[in-house]
mmCIF file with all atom_site columns, C-alpha atoms in Angstrom:
data_model
loop_
_atom_site.group_PDB
_atom_site.id
_atom_site.type_symbol
_atom_site.label_atom_id
_atom_site.label_alt_id
_atom_site.label_comp_id
_atom_site.label_asym_id
_atom_site.label_entity_id
_atom_site.label_seq_id
_atom_site.pdbx_PDB_ins_code
_atom_site.Cartn_x
_atom_site.Cartn_y
_atom_site.Cartn_z
_atom_site.occupancy
_atom_site.B_iso_or_equiv
_atom_site.pdbx_formal_charge
_atom_site.auth_seq_id
_atom_site.auth_comp_id
_atom_site.auth_asym_id
_atom_site.auth_atom_id
_atom_site.pdbx_PDB_model_num
ATOM 1   C CA . UNK A 1 1   ? 93.275  123.574 116.669 1.00 68.00 ? 7   UNK A CA 1
ATOM 2   C CA . UNK A 1 2   ? 95.922  125.891 115.100 1.00 77.00 ? 8   UNK A CA 1
ATOM 3   C CA . UNK A 1 3   ? 96.231  125.202 111.223 1.00 84.00 ? 9   UNK A CA 1
ATOM 4   C CA . UNK A 1 4   ? 98.571  126.484 108.575 1.00 86.00 ? 10  UNK A CA 1
ATOM 5   C CA . UNK A 1 5   ? 98.818  125.678 104.885 1.00 89.00 ? 11  UNK A CA 1
ATOM 6   C CA . UNK A 1 6   ? 101.862 124.548 102.984 1.00 91.00 ? 12  UNK A CA 1
ATOM 7   C CA . UNK A 1 7   ? 103.358 122.645 100.036 1.00 92.00 ? 13  UNK A CA 1
ATOM 8   C CA . UNK A 1 8   ? 104.915 119.359 100.587 1.00 92.00 ? 14  UNK A CA 1
ATOM 9   C CA . UNK A 1 9   ? 108.703 119.346 99.489  1.00 93.00 ? 15  UNK A CA 1
ATOM 10  C CA . UNK A 1 10  ? 109.536 115.766 100.242 1.00 89.00 ? 16  UNK A CA 1
ATOM 11  C CA . UNK A 1 11  ? 108.134 112.745 101.743 1.00 91.00 ? 17  UNK A CA 1
ATOM 12  C CA . UNK A 1 12  ? 109.699 109.784 103.903 1.00 89.00 ? 18  UNK A CA 1
ATOM 13  C CA . UNK A 1 13  ? 107.495 106.953 104.945 1.00 86.00 ? 19  UNK A CA 1
ATOM 14  C CA . UNK A 1 14  ? 104.905 108.381 107.310 1.00 87.00 ? 20  UNK A CA 1
ATOM 15  C CA . UNK A 1 15  ? 106.927 111.881 107.438 1.00 89.00 ? 21  UNK A CA 1
ATOM 16  C CA . UNK A 1 16  ? 106.588 114.837 105.022 1.00 90.00 ? 22  UNK A CA 1
ATOM 17  C CA . UNK A 1 17  ? 108.353 118.131 104.894 1.00 91.00 ? 23  UNK A CA 1
ATOM 18  C CA . UNK A 1 18  ? 106.096 120.975 104.302 1.00 91.00 ? 24  UNK A CA 1
ATOM 19  C CA . UNK A 1 19  ? 107.296 124.252 103.052 1.00 90.00 ? 25  UNK A CA 1
ATOM 20  C CA . UNK A 1 20  ? 105.109 127.022 104.805 1.00 86.00 ? 26  UNK A CA 1
ATOM 21  C CA . UNK A 1 21  ? 105.515 130.804 105.883 1.00 78.00 ? 27  UNK A CA 1
ATOM 22  C CA . UNK A 1 22  ? 106.857 131.120 109.555 1.00 62.00 ? 28  UNK A CA 1
ATOM 23  C CA . UNK A 1 23  ? 104.225 132.878 111.851 1.00 60.00 ? 29  UNK A CA 1
ATOM 24  C CA . UNK A 1 24  ? 104.439 134.042 115.468 1.00 56.00 ? 30  UNK A CA 1
ATOM 25  C CA . UNK A 1 25  ? 102.968 130.838 116.579 1.00 56.00 ? 31  UNK A CA 1
ATOM 26  C CA . UNK A 1 26  ? 106.113 129.255 115.646 1.00 56.00 ? 32  UNK A CA 1
ATOM 27  C CA . UNK A 1 27  ? 108.123 130.922 118.530 1.00 57.00 ? 33  UNK A CA 1
ATOM 28  C CA . UNK A 1 28  ? 106.311 128.908 121.054 1.00 54.00 ? 34  UNK A CA 1
ATOM 29  C CA . UNK A 1 29  ? 106.200 125.427 119.461 1.00 56.00 ? 35  UNK A CA 1
ATOM 30  C CA . UNK A 1 30  ? 108.218 122.563 121.056 1.00 50.00 ? 36  UNK A CA 1
ATOM 31  C CA . UNK A 1 31  ? 108.658 121.048 117.436 1.00 51.00 ? 37  UNK A CA 1
ATOM 32  C CA . UNK A 1 32  ? 110.410 124.335 116.231 1.00 55.00 ? 38  UNK A CA 1
ATOM 33  C CA . UNK A 1 33  ? 113.798 122.145 116.177 1.00 53.00 ? 39  UNK A CA 1
ATOM 34  C CA . UNK A 1 34  ? 111.983 119.971 113.383 1.00 50.00 ? 40  UNK A CA 1
ATOM 35  C CA . UNK A 1 35  ? 111.749 123.371 111.153 1.00 54.00 ? 41  UNK A CA 1
ATOM 36  C CA . UNK A 1 36  ? 114.492 124.703 109.066 1.00 51.00 ? 42  UNK A CA 1
ATOM 37  C CA . UNK A 1 37  ? 114.556 128.244 107.726 1.00 49.00 ? 43  UNK A CA 1
ATOM 38  C CA . UNK A 1 38  ? 114.577 129.040 103.875 1.00 48.00 ? 44  UNK A CA 1
ATOM 39  C CA . UNK A 1 39  ? 114.260 132.005 101.705 1.00 48.00 ? 45  UNK A CA 1
ATOM 40  C CA . UNK A 1 40  ? 115.625 134.769 103.823 1.00 51.00 ? 46  UNK A CA 1
ATOM 41  C CA . UNK A 1 41  ? 113.763 133.713 107.174 1.00 56.00 ? 47  UNK A CA 1
ATOM 42  C CA . UNK A 1 42  ? 110.209 133.944 106.043 1.00 70.00 ? 48  UNK A CA 1
ATOM 43  C CA . UNK A 1 43  ? 109.797 130.478 104.620 1.00 79.00 ? 49  UNK A CA 1
ATOM 44  C CA . UNK A 1 44  ? 110.397 127.220 106.663 1.00 83.00 ? 50  UNK A CA 1
ATOM 45  C CA . UNK A 1 45  ? 110.243 123.680 106.112 1.00 86.00 ? 51  UNK A CA 1
ATOM 46  C CA . UNK A 1 46  ? 108.265 121.749 108.867 1.00 85.00 ? 52  UNK A CA 1
ATOM 47  C CA . UNK A 1 47  ? 108.607 118.068 109.629 1.00 85.00 ? 53  UNK A CA 1
ATOM 48  C CA . UNK A 1 48  ? 105.130 116.825 110.038 1.00 88.00 ? 54  UNK A CA 1
ATOM 49  C CA . UNK A 1 49  ? 103.247 113.524 110.325 1.00 89.00 ? 55  UNK A CA 1
ATOM 50  C CA . UNK A 1 50  ? 101.853 112.560 106.766 1.00 89.00 ? 56  UNK A CA 1
ATOM 51  C CA . UNK A 1 51  ? 98.607  110.824 108.050 1.00 89.00 ? 57  UNK A CA 1
ATOM 52  C CA . UNK A 1 52  ? 96.869  111.553 104.602 1.00 91.00 ? 58  UNK A CA 1
ATOM 53  C CA . UNK A 1 53  ? 99.575  110.192 102.330 1.00 89.00 ? 59  UNK A CA 1
ATOM 54  C CA . UNK A 1 54  ? 100.357 113.485 100.462 1.00 90.00 ? 60  UNK A CA 1
ATOM 55  C CA . UNK A 1 55  ? 102.930 113.582 97.701  1.00 90.00 ? 61  UNK A CA 1
ATOM 56  C CA . UNK A 1 56  ? 105.635 116.098 96.746  1.00 90.00 ? 62  UNK A CA 1
ATOM 57  C CA . UNK A 1 57  ? 104.004 119.404 95.396  1.00 91.00 ? 63  UNK A CA 1
ATOM 58  C CA . UNK A 1 58  ? 100.518 118.804 97.032  1.00 90.00 ? 64  UNK A CA 1
ATOM 59  C CA . UNK A 1 59  ? 99.160  121.902 98.862  1.00 93.00 ? 65  UNK A CA 1
ATOM 60  C CA . UNK A 1 60  ? 98.184  120.659 102.316 1.00 93.00 ? 66  UNK A CA 1
ATOM 61  C CA . UNK A 1 61  ? 96.836  121.940 105.631 1.00 91.00 ? 67  UNK A CA 1
ATOM 62  C CA . UNK A 1 62  ? 98.951  121.263 108.803 1.00 90.00 ? 68  UNK A CA 1
ATOM 63  C CA . UNK A 1 63  ? 97.254  120.991 112.442 1.00 87.00 ? 69  UNK A CA 1
ATOM 64  C CA . UNK A 1 64  ? 98.728  121.778 115.702 1.00 81.00 ? 70  UNK A CA 1
ATOM 65  C CA . UNK A 1 65  ? 96.887  120.589 118.821 1.00 82.00 ? 71  UNK A CA 1
ATOM 66  C CA . UNK A 1 66  ? 95.802  123.705 120.806 1.00 82.00 ? 72  UNK A CA 1
ATOM 67  C CA . UNK A 1 67  ? 96.325  121.904 124.357 1.00 86.00 ? 73  UNK A CA 1
ATOM 68  C CA . UNK A 1 68  ? 99.800  120.912 123.465 1.00 83.00 ? 74  UNK A CA 1
ATOM 69  C CA . UNK A 1 69  ? 100.287 124.430 122.134 1.00 79.00 ? 75  UNK A CA 1
ATOM 70  C CA . UNK A 1 70  ? 99.181  125.866 125.290 1.00 86.00 ? 76  UNK A CA 1
ATOM 71  C CA . UNK A 1 71  ? 101.305 123.579 127.408 1.00 88.00 ? 77  UNK A CA 1
ATOM 72  C CA . UNK A 1 72  ? 104.356 124.558 125.488 1.00 86.00 ? 78  UNK A CA 1
ATOM 73  C CA . UNK A 1 73  ? 103.375 128.234 125.992 1.00 87.00 ? 79  UNK A CA 1
ATOM 74  C CA . UNK A 1 74  ? 103.373 127.613 129.617 1.00 92.00 ? 80  UNK A CA 1
ATOM 75  C CA . UNK A 1 75  ? 106.467 125.979 129.764 1.00 92.00 ? 81  UNK A CA 1
ATOM 76  C CA . UNK A 1 76  ? 108.616 128.429 127.715 1.00 92.00 ? 82  UNK A CA 1
ATOM 77  C CA . UNK A 1 77  ? 107.128 131.778 129.055 1.00 93.00 ? 83  UNK A CA 1
ATOM 78  C CA . UNK A 1 78  ? 105.440 131.502 132.347 1.00 95.00 ? 84  UNK A CA 1
ATOM 79  C CA . UNK A 1 79  ? 107.524 128.756 134.117 1.00 96.00 ? 85  UNK A CA 1
ATOM 80  C CA . UNK A 1 80  ? 110.723 130.605 133.856 1.00 97.00 ? 86  UNK A CA 1
ATOM 81  C CA . UNK A 1 81  ? 108.989 133.905 135.119 1.00 97.00 ? 87  UNK A CA 1
ATOM 82  C CA . UNK A 1 82  ? 107.317 131.926 138.120 1.00 97.00 ? 88  UNK A CA 1
ATOM 83  C CA . UNK A 1 83  ? 110.762 130.590 138.926 1.00 97.00 ? 89  UNK A CA 1
ATOM 84  C CA . UNK A 1 84  ? 112.645 133.883 138.812 1.00 97.00 ? 90  UNK A CA 1
ATOM 85  C CA . UNK A 1 85  ? 109.966 135.402 141.029 1.00 97.00 ? 91  UNK A CA 1
ATOM 86  C CA . UNK A 1 86  ? 110.079 132.633 143.406 1.00 97.00 ? 92  UNK A CA 1
ATOM 87  C CA . UNK A 1 87  ? 113.863 132.658 143.613 1.00 97.00 ? 93  UNK A CA 1
ATOM 88  C CA . UNK A 1 88  ? 113.734 136.460 144.223 1.00 97.00 ? 94  UNK A CA 1
ATOM 89  C CA . UNK A 1 89  ? 111.254 136.157 147.055 1.00 97.00 ? 95  UNK A CA 1
ATOM 90  C CA . UNK A 1 90  ? 113.175 133.442 148.759 1.00 96.00 ? 96  UNK A CA 1
ATOM 91  C CA . UNK A 1 91  ? 116.255 135.570 148.411 1.00 95.00 ? 97  UNK A CA 1
ATOM 92  C CA . UNK A 1 92  ? 114.358 138.539 149.980 1.00 95.00 ? 98  UNK A CA 1
ATOM 93  C CA . UNK A 1 93  ? 113.381 136.431 152.934 1.00 95.00 ? 99  UNK A CA 1
ATOM 94  C CA . UNK A 1 94  ? 116.845 135.365 153.416 1.00 94.00 ? 100 UNK A CA 1
ATOM 95  C CA . UNK A 1 95  ? 118.221 138.895 153.147 1.00 93.00 ? 101 UNK A CA 1
ATOM 96  C CA . UNK A 1 96  ? 115.877 140.072 155.848 1.00 92.00 ? 102 UNK A CA 1
ATOM 97  C CA . UNK A 1 97  ? 116.316 137.073 158.302 1.00 92.00 ? 103 UNK A CA 1
ATOM 98  C CA . UNK A 1 98  ? 120.126 136.458 157.826 1.00 90.00 ? 104 UNK A CA 1
ATOM 99  C CA . UNK A 1 99  ? 121.353 139.859 156.557 1.00 86.00 ? 105 UNK A CA 1
ATOM 100 C CA . UNK A 1 100 ? 122.741 138.276 153.322 1.00 85.00 ? 106 UNK A CA 1
ATOM 101 C CA . UNK A 1 101 ? 123.463 140.776 150.729 1.00 87.00 ? 107 UNK A CA 1
ATOM 102 C CA . UNK A 1 102 ? 122.166 140.305 147.383 1.00 92.00 ? 108 UNK A CA 1
ATOM 103 C CA . UNK A 1 103 ? 120.591 137.065 147.903 1.00 93.00 ? 109 UNK A CA 1
ATOM 104 C CA . UNK A 1 104 ? 117.346 138.044 146.055 1.00 94.00 ? 110 UNK A CA 1
ATOM 105 C CA . UNK A 1 105 ? 119.311 138.720 143.020 1.00 95.00 ? 111 UNK A CA 1
ATOM 106 C CA . UNK A 1 106 ? 121.467 135.707 142.928 1.00 96.00 ? 112 UNK A CA 1
ATOM 107 C CA . UNK A 1 107 ? 118.514 133.204 144.016 1.00 96.00 ? 113 UNK A CA 1
ATOM 108 C CA . UNK A 1 108 ? 116.247 134.845 141.211 1.00 97.00 ? 114 UNK A CA 1
ATOM 109 C CA . UNK A 1 109 ? 119.048 134.385 138.531 1.00 97.00 ? 115 UNK A CA 1
ATOM 110 C CA . UNK A 1 110 ? 119.838 130.783 139.860 1.00 97.00 ? 116 UNK A CA 1
ATOM 111 C CA . UNK A 1 111 ? 116.247 129.777 139.715 1.00 98.00 ? 117 UNK A CA 1
ATOM 112 C CA . UNK A 1 112 ? 115.803 131.385 136.356 1.00 97.00 ? 118 UNK A CA 1
ATOM 113 C CA . UNK A 1 113 ? 118.750 129.495 135.060 1.00 98.00 ? 119 UNK A CA 1
ATOM 114 C CA . UNK A 1 114 ? 117.698 126.263 136.444 1.00 98.00 ? 120 UNK A CA 1
ATOM 115 C CA . UNK A 1 115 ? 114.432 126.896 134.869 1.00 97.00 ? 121 UNK A CA 1
ATOM 116 C CA . UNK A 1 116 ? 115.768 127.528 131.430 1.00 97.00 ? 122 UNK A CA 1
ATOM 117 C CA . UNK A 1 117 ? 117.961 124.504 131.668 1.00 97.00 ? 123 UNK A CA 1
ATOM 118 C CA . UNK A 1 118 ? 114.619 122.371 132.585 1.00 97.00 ? 124 UNK A CA 1
ATOM 119 C CA . UNK A 1 119 ? 112.838 124.095 129.534 1.00 96.00 ? 125 UNK A CA 1
ATOM 120 C CA . UNK A 1 120 ? 115.620 122.988 127.259 1.00 95.00 ? 126 UNK A CA 1
ATOM 121 C CA . UNK A 1 121 ? 115.482 119.217 128.590 1.00 96.00 ? 127 UNK A CA 1
ATOM 122 C CA . UNK A 1 122 ? 111.866 119.076 128.680 1.00 94.00 ? 128 UNK A CA 1
ATOM 123 C CA . UNK A 1 123 ? 111.478 120.704 124.975 1.00 90.00 ? 129 UNK A CA 1
ATOM 124 C CA . UNK A 1 124 ? 113.652 117.937 123.605 1.00 90.00 ? 130 UNK A CA 1
ATOM 125 C CA . UNK A 1 125 ? 111.821 115.199 125.480 1.00 91.00 ? 131 UNK A CA 1
ATOM 126 C CA . UNK A 1 126 ? 108.354 116.890 124.271 1.00 87.00 ? 132 UNK A CA 1
ATOM 127 C CA . UNK A 1 127 ? 109.497 117.204 120.632 1.00 81.00 ? 133 UNK A CA 1
ATOM 128 C CA . UNK A 1 128 ? 109.592 113.290 120.269 1.00 83.00 ? 134 UNK A CA 1
ATOM 129 C CA . UNK A 1 129 ? 105.932 112.914 121.301 1.00 85.00 ? 135 UNK A CA 1
ATOM 130 C CA . UNK A 1 130 ? 103.472 112.659 118.631 1.00 80.00 ? 136 UNK A CA 1
ATOM 131 C CA . UNK A 1 131 ? 100.866 115.043 120.265 1.00 81.00 ? 137 UNK A CA 1
ATOM 132 C CA . UNK A 1 132 ? 103.469 117.800 120.130 1.00 82.00 ? 138 UNK A CA 1
ATOM 133 C CA . UNK A 1 133 ? 104.226 117.125 116.330 1.00 82.00 ? 139 UNK A CA 1
ATOM 134 C CA . UNK A 1 134 ? 102.284 118.882 113.777 1.00 86.00 ? 140 UNK A CA 1
ATOM 135 C CA . UNK A 1 135 ? 100.002 116.730 111.532 1.00 89.00 ? 141 UNK A CA 1
ATOM 136 C CA . UNK A 1 136 ? 99.176  116.892 107.916 1.00 87.00 ? 142 UNK A CA 1
ATOM 137 C CA . UNK A 1 137 ? 95.403  116.546 107.989 1.00 90.00 ? 143 UNK A CA 1
ATOM 138 C CA . UNK A 1 138 ? 94.156  117.550 104.427 1.00 89.00 ? 144 UNK A CA 1
ATOM 139 C CA . UNK A 1 139 ? 95.236  117.788 100.965 1.00 89.00 ? 145 UNK A CA 1
ATOM 140 C CA . UNK A 1 140 ? 93.906  121.051 99.648  1.00 91.00 ? 146 UNK A CA 1
ATOM 141 C CA . UNK A 1 141 ? 95.085  120.583 95.985  1.00 86.00 ? 147 UNK A CA 1
ATOM 142 C CA . UNK A 1 142 ? 97.074  117.571 94.335  1.00 88.00 ? 148 UNK A CA 1
ATOM 143 C CA . UNK A 1 143 ? 100.233 118.286 92.634  1.00 77.00 ? 149 UNK A CA 1
ATOM 144 C CA . UNK A 1 144 ? 99.811  118.155 88.732  1.00 76.00 ? 150 UNK A CA 1
#
C-alpha cells in the first residue's frame, strides 16, 4: 500500500479534501482528475474517502491500494506501447506481403491513437470506482 501524509482542508459527508505534496506516484494515478494543483505546482488537494471521520485541519494519512496502482500503471504506460508495437508489426507484415508503403508507420500510429482514446475512457470509468480512490485511513494529529 502506498501512503502519503496531508492536512484536511475541507470535508463533505464521507469525502475529504486533503492538501498534500505532489509526488511522482501521482502521474500514474487514475484518480488524478480528482486532484487540484495549488501553490505553484508542488502542493495539491486530493479528494479522498473520509472513512475515519477526520475534520478540517487534521493531519492525516492517505492510502492508495497497490494492486489498483499497478493496474493503472499498466493501463497508462504498457498498454499503449504494446498497441504501438502490435500495429507496427502488423503493418510490417502487410508491407512485405502486399507492397503497401508506410503501412507499419500508419498502423502503429493508428493503434497508438486508439489505445490512448481507450485509456482516457477507461480512466474516467475507473476513477469512479472506490478501489481506485484514495482513502483516509488514519488521523495522525487532531487540529487544535
